[in-house]
mmCIF file with all atom_site columns, C-alpha atoms and ligand atoms in Angstrom:
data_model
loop_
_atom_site.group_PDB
_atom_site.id
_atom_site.type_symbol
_atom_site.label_atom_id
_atom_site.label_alt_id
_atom_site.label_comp_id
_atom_site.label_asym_id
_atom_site.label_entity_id
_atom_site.label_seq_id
_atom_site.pdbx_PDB_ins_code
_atom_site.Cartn_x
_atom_site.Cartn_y
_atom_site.Cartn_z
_atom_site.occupancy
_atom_site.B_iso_or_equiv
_atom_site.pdbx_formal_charge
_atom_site.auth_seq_id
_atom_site.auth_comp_id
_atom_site.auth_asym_id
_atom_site.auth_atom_id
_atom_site.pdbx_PDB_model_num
ATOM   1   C  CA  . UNK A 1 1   ? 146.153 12.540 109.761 1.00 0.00 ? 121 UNK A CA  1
ATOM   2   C  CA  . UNK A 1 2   ? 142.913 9.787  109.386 1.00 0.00 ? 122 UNK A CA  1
ATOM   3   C  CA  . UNK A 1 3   ? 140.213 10.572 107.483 1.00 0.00 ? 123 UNK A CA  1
ATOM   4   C  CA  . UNK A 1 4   ? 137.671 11.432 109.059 1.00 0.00 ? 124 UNK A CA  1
ATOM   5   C  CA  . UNK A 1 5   ? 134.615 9.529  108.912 1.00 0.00 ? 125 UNK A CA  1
ATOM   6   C  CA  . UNK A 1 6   ? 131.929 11.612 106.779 1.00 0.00 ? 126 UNK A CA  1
ATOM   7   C  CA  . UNK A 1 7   ? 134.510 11.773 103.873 1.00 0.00 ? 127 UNK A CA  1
ATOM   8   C  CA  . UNK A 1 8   ? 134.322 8.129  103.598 1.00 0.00 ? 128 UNK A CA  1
ATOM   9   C  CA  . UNK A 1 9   ? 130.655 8.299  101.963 1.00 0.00 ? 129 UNK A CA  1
ATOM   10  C  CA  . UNK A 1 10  ? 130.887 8.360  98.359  1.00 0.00 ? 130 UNK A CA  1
ATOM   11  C  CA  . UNK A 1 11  ? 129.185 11.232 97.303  1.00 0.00 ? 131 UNK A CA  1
ATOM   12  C  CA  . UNK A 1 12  ? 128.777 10.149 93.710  1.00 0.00 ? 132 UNK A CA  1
ATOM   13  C  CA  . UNK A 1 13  ? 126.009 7.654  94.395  1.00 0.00 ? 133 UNK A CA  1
ATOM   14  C  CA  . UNK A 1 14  ? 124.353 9.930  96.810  1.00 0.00 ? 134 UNK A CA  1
ATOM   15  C  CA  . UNK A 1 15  ? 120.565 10.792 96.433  1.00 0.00 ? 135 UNK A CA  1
ATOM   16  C  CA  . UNK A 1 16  ? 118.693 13.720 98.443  1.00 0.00 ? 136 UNK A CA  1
ATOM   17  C  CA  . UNK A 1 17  ? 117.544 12.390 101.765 1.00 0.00 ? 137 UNK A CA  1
ATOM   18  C  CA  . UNK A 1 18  ? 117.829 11.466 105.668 1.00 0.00 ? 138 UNK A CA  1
ATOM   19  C  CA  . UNK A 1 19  ? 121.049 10.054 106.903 1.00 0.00 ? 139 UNK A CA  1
ATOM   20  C  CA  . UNK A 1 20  ? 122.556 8.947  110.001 1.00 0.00 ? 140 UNK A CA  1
ATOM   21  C  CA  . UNK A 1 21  ? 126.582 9.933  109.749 1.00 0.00 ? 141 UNK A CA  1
ATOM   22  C  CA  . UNK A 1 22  ? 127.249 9.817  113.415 1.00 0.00 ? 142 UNK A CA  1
ATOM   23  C  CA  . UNK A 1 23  ? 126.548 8.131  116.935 1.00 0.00 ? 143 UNK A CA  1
ATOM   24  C  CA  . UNK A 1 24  ? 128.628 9.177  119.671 1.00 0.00 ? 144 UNK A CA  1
ATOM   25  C  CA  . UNK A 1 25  ? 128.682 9.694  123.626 1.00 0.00 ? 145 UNK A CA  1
ATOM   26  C  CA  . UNK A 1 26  ? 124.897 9.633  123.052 1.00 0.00 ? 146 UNK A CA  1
ATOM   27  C  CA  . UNK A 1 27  ? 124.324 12.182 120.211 1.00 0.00 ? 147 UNK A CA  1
ATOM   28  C  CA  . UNK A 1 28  ? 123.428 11.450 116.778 1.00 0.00 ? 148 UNK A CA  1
ATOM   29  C  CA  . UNK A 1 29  ? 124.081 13.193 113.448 1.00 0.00 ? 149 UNK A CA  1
ATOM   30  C  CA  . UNK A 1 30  ? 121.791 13.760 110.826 1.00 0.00 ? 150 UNK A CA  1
ATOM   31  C  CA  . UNK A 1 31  ? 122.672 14.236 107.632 1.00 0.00 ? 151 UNK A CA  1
ATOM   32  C  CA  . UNK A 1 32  ? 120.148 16.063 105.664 1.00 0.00 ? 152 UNK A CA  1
ATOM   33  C  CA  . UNK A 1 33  ? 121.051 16.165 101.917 1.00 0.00 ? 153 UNK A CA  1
ATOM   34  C  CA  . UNK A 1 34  ? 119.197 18.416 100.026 1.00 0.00 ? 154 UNK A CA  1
ATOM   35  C  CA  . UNK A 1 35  ? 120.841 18.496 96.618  1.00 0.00 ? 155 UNK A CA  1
ATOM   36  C  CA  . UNK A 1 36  ? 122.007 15.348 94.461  1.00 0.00 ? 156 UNK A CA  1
ATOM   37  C  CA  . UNK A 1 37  ? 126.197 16.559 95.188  1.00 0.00 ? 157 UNK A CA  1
ATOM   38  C  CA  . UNK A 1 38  ? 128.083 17.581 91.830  1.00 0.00 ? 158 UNK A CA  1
ATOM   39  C  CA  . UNK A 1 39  ? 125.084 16.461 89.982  1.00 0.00 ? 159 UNK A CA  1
ATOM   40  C  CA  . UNK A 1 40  ? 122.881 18.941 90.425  1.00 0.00 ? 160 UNK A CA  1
ATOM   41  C  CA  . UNK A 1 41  ? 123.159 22.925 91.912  1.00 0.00 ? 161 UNK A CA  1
ATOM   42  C  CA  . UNK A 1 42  ? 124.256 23.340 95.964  1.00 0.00 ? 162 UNK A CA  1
ATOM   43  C  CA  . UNK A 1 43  ? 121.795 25.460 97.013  1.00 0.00 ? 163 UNK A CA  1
ATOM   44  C  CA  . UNK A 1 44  ? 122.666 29.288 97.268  1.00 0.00 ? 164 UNK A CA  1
ATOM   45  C  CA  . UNK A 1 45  ? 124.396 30.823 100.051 1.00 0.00 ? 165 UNK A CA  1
ATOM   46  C  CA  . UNK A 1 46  ? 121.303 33.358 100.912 1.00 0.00 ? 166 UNK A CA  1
ATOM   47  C  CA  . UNK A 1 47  ? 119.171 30.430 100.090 1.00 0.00 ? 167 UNK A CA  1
ATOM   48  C  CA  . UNK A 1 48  ? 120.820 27.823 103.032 1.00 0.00 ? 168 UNK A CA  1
ATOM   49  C  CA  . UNK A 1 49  ? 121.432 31.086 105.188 1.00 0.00 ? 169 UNK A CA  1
ATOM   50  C  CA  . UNK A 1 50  ? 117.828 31.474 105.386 1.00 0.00 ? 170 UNK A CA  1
ATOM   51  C  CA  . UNK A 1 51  ? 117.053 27.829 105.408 1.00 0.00 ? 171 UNK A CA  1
ATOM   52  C  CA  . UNK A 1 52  ? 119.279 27.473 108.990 1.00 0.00 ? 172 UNK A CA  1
ATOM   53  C  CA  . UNK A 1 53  ? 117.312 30.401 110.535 1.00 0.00 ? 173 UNK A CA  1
ATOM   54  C  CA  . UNK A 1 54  ? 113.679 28.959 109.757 1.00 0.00 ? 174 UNK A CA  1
ATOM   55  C  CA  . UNK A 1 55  ? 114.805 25.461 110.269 1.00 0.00 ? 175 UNK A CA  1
ATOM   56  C  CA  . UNK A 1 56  ? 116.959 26.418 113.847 1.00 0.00 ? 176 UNK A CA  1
ATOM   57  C  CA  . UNK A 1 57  ? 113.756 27.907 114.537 1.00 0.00 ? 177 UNK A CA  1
ATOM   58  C  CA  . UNK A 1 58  ? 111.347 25.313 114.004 1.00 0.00 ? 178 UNK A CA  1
ATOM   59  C  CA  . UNK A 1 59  ? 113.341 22.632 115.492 1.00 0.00 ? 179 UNK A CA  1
ATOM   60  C  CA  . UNK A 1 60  ? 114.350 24.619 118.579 1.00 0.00 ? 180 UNK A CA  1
ATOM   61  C  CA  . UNK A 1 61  ? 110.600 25.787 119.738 1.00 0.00 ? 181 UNK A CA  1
ATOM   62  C  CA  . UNK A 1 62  ? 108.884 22.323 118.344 1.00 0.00 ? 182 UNK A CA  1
ATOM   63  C  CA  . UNK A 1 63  ? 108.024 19.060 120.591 1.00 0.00 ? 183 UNK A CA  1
ATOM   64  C  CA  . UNK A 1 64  ? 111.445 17.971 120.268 1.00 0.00 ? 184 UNK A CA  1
ATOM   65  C  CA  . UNK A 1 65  ? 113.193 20.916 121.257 1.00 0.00 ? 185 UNK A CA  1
ATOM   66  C  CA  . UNK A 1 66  ? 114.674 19.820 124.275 1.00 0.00 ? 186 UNK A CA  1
ATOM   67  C  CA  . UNK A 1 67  ? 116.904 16.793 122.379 1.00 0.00 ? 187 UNK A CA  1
ATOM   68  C  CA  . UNK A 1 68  ? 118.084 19.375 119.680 1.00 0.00 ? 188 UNK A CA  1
ATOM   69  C  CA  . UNK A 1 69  ? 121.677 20.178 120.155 1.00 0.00 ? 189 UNK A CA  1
ATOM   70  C  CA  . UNK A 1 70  ? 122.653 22.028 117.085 1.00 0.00 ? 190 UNK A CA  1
ATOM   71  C  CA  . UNK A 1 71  ? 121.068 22.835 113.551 1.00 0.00 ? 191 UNK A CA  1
ATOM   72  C  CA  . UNK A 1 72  ? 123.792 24.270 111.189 1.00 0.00 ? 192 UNK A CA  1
ATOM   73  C  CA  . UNK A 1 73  ? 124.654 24.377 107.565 1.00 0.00 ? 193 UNK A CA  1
ATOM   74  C  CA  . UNK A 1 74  ? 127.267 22.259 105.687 1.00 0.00 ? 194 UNK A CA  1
ATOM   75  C  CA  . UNK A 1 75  ? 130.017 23.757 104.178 1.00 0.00 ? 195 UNK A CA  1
ATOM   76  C  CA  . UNK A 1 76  ? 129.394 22.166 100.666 1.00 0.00 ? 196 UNK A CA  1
ATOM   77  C  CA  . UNK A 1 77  ? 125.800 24.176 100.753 1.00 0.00 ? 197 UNK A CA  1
ATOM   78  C  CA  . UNK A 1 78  ? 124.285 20.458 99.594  1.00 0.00 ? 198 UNK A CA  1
ATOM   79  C  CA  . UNK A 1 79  ? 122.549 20.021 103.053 1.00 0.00 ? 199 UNK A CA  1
ATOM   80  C  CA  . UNK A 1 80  ? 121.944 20.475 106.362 1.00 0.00 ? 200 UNK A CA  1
ATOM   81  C  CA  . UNK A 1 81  ? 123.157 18.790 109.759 1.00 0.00 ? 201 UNK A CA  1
ATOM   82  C  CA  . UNK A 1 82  ? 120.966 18.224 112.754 1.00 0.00 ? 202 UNK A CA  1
ATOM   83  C  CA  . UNK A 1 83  ? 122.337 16.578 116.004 1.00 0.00 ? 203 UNK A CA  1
ATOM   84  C  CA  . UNK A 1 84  ? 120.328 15.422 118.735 1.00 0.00 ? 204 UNK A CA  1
ATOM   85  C  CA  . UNK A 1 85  ? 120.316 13.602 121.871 1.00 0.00 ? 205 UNK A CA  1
ATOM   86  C  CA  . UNK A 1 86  ? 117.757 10.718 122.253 1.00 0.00 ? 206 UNK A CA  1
ATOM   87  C  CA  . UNK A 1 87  ? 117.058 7.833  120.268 1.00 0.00 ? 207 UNK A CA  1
ATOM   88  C  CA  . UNK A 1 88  ? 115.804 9.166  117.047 1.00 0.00 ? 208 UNK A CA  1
ATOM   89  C  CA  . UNK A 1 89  ? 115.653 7.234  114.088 1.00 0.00 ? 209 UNK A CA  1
ATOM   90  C  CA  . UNK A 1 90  ? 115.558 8.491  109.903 1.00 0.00 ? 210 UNK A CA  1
ATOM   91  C  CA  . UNK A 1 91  ? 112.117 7.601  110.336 1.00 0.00 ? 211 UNK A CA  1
ATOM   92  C  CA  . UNK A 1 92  ? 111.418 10.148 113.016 1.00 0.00 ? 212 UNK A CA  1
ATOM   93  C  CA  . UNK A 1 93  ? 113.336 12.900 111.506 1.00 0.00 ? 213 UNK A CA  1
ATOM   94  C  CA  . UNK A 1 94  ? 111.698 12.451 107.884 1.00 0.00 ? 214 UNK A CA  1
ATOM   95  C  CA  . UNK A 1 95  ? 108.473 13.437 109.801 1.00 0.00 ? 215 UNK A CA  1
ATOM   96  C  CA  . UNK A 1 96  ? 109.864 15.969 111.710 1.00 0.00 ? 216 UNK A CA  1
ATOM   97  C  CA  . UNK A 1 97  ? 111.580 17.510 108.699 1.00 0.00 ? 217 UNK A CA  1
ATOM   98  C  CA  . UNK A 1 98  ? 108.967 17.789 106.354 1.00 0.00 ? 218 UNK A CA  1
ATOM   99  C  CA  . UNK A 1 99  ? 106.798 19.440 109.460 1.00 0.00 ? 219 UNK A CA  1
ATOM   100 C  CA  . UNK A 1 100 ? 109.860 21.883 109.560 1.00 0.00 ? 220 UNK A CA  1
ATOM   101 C  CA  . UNK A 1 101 ? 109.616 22.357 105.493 1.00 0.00 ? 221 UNK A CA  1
ATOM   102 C  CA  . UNK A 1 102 ? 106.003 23.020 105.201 1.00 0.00 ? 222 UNK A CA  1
ATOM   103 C  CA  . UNK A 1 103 ? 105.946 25.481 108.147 1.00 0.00 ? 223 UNK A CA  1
ATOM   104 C  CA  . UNK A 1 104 ? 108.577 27.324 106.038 1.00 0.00 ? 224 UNK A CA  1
ATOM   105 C  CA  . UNK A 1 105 ? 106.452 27.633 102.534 1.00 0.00 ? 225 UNK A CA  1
ATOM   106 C  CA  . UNK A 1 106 ? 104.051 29.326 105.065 1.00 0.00 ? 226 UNK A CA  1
ATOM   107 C  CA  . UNK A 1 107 ? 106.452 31.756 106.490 1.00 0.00 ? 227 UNK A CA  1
ATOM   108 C  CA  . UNK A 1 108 ? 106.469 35.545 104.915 1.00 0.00 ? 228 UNK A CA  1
ATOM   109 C  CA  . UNK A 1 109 ? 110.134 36.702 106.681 1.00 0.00 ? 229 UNK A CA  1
ATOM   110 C  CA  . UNK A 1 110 ? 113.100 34.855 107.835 1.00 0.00 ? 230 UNK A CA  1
ATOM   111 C  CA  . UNK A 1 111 ? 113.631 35.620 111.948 1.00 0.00 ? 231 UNK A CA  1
ATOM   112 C  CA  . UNK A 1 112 ? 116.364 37.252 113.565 1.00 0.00 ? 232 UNK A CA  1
ATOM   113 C  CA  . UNK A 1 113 ? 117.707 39.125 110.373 1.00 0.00 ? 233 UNK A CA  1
ATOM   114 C  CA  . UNK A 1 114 ? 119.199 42.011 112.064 1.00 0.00 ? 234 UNK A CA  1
ATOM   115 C  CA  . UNK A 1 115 ? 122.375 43.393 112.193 1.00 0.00 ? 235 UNK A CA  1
ATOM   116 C  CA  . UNK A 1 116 ? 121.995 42.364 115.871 1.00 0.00 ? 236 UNK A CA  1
ATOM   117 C  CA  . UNK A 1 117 ? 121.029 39.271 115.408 1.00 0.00 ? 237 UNK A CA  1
ATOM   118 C  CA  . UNK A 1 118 ? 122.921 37.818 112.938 1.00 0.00 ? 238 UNK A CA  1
ATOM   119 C  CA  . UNK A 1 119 ? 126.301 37.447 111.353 1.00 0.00 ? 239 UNK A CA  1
ATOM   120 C  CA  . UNK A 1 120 ? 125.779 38.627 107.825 1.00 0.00 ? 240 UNK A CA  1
ATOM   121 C  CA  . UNK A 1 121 ? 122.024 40.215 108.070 1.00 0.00 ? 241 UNK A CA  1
ATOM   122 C  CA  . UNK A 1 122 ? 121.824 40.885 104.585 1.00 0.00 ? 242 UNK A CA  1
ATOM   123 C  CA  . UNK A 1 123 ? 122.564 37.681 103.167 1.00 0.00 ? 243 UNK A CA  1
ATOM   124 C  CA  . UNK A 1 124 ? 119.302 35.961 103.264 1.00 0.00 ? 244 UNK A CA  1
ATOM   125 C  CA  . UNK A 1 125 ? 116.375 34.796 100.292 1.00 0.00 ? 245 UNK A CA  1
ATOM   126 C  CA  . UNK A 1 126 ? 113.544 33.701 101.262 1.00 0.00 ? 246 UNK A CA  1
ATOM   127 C  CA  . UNK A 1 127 ? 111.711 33.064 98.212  1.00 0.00 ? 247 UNK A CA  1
ATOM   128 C  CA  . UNK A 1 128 ? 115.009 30.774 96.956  1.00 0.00 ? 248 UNK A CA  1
ATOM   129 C  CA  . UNK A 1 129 ? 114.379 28.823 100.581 1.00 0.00 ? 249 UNK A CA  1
ATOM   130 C  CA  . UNK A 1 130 ? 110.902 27.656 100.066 1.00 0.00 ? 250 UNK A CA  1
ATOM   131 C  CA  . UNK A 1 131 ? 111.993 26.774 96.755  1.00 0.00 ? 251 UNK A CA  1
ATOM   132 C  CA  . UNK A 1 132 ? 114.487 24.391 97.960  1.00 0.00 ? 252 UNK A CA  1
ATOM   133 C  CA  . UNK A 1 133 ? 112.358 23.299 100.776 1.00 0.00 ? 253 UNK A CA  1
ATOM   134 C  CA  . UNK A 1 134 ? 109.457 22.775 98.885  1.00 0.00 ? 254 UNK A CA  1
ATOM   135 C  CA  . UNK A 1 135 ? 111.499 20.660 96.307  1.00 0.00 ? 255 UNK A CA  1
ATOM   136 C  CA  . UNK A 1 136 ? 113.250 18.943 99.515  1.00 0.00 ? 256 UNK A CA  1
ATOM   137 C  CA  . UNK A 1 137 ? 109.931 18.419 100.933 1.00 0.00 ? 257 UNK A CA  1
ATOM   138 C  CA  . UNK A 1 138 ? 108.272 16.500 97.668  1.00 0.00 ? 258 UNK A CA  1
ATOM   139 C  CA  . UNK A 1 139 ? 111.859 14.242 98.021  1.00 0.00 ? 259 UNK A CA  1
ATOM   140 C  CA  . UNK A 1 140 ? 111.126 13.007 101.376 1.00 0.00 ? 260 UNK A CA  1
ATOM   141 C  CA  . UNK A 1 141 ? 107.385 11.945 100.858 1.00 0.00 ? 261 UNK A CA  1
ATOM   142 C  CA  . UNK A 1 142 ? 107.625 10.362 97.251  1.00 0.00 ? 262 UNK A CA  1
ATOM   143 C  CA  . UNK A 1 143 ? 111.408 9.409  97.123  1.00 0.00 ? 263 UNK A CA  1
ATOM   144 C  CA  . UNK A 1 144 ? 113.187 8.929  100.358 1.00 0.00 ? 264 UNK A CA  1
ATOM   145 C  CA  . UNK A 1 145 ? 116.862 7.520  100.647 1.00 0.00 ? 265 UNK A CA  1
ATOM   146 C  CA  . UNK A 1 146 ? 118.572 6.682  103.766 1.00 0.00 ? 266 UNK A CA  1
ATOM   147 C  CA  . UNK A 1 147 ? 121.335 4.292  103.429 1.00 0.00 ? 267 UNK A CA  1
ATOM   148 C  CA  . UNK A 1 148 ? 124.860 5.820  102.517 1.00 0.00 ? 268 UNK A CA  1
ATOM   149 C  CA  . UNK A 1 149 ? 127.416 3.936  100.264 1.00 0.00 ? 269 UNK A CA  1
ATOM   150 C  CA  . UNK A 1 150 ? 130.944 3.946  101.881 1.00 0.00 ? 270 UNK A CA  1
ATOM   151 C  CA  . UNK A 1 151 ? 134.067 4.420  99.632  1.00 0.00 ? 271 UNK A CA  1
ATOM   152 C  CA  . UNK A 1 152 ? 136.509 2.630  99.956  1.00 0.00 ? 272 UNK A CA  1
ATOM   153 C  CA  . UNK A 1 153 ? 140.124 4.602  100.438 1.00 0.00 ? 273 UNK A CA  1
ATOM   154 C  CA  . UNK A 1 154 ? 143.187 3.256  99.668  1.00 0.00 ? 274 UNK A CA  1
ATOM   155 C  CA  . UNK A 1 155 ? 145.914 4.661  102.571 1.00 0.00 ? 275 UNK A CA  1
ATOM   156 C  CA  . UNK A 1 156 ? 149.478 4.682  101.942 1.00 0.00 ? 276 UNK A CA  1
ATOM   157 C  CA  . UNK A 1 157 ? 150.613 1.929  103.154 1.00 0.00 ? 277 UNK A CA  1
ATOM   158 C  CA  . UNK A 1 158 ? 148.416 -0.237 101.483 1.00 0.00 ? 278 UNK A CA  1
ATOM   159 C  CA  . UNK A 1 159 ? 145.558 -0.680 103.362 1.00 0.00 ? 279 UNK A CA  1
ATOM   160 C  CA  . UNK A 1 160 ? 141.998 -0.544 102.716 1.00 0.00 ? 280 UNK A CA  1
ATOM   161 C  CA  . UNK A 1 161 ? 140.136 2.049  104.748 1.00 0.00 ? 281 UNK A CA  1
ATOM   162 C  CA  . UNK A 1 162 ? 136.166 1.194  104.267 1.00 0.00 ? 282 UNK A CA  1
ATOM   163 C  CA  . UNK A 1 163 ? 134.632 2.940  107.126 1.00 0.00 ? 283 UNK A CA  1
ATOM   164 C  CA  . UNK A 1 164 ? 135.797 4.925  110.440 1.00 0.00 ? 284 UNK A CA  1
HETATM 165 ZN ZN1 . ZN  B 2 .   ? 122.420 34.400 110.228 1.00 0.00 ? 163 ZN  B ZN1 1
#
């Protein structure tokens, strides 16, 4: 098996911010880390839960909607993936995000938290969400990072794999 290409960044030197971890067949990957990794607390489960719904929301009725493809959690709860189509740069989606995150603070319920509507209705927390956005939020305007360090893996026969 290779390894795949985001765990090639070296998550020990990684600060909260905008990244780009993919760009392929015209779609790019976001990475939006949140949380220092192993550093500092992932965020909650109910906390991120809530976090996709208001930020899905946001990104899917706002004046980019048409380029979003997908807004989803990752599985280390330290961030948040956006992919989109178009030629968006860090630059663009540092703007866009802290839009996103200061709608949010001004939200009073998380949408579609029904038993209808979504997977596990009752794990959601609001309150624990605007934390982390507002936090996130204050990261992007006054300390913004956007370049990632690659590790370096040795494979088994010998060679140096750097990046994918
Ligand atoms: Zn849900």
């Amino acid at each position: 098996m290779e390894v795949i290409q985001s765990f090639t960044i070296d998550h020990t030197r990684l600060k909260p911010g905008i990244y780009v971890s993919r760009e392929d067949k015209g779609f790019t990957t976001f990475d939006l880390r949140i949380t220092e990794p192993n550093k500092e607390p992932a965020m909650a489960p109910a906390a991120i839960h809530s976090l996709e719904h208001l930020m899905a929301t946001w990104f899917r009725n706002s004046e980019v909607k048409d380029d979003v493809v997908y807004v989803g959690p990752m599985g280390c709860l330290t961030g948040m993936y956006i992919i989109m189509t178009g030629t968006y740069t860090v630059e663009d989606m540092r703007r866009l995000t802290i839009d996103c995150l200061k709608w949010i603070l001004d939200q009073d319920e998380v949408p579609a938290t029904s038993p209808e509507s979504c997977g596990n209705y009752l794990l959601h927390d609001l309150p624990m969400c605007k934390w982390e956005s507002a936090r996130y939020a204050r990261r992007l305007e006054n300390d913004f990072h956007s370049e990632y360090s690659k590790l370096q893996i040795r494979l088994e026969d010998g060679k140096i794999f750097a990046d994918a």
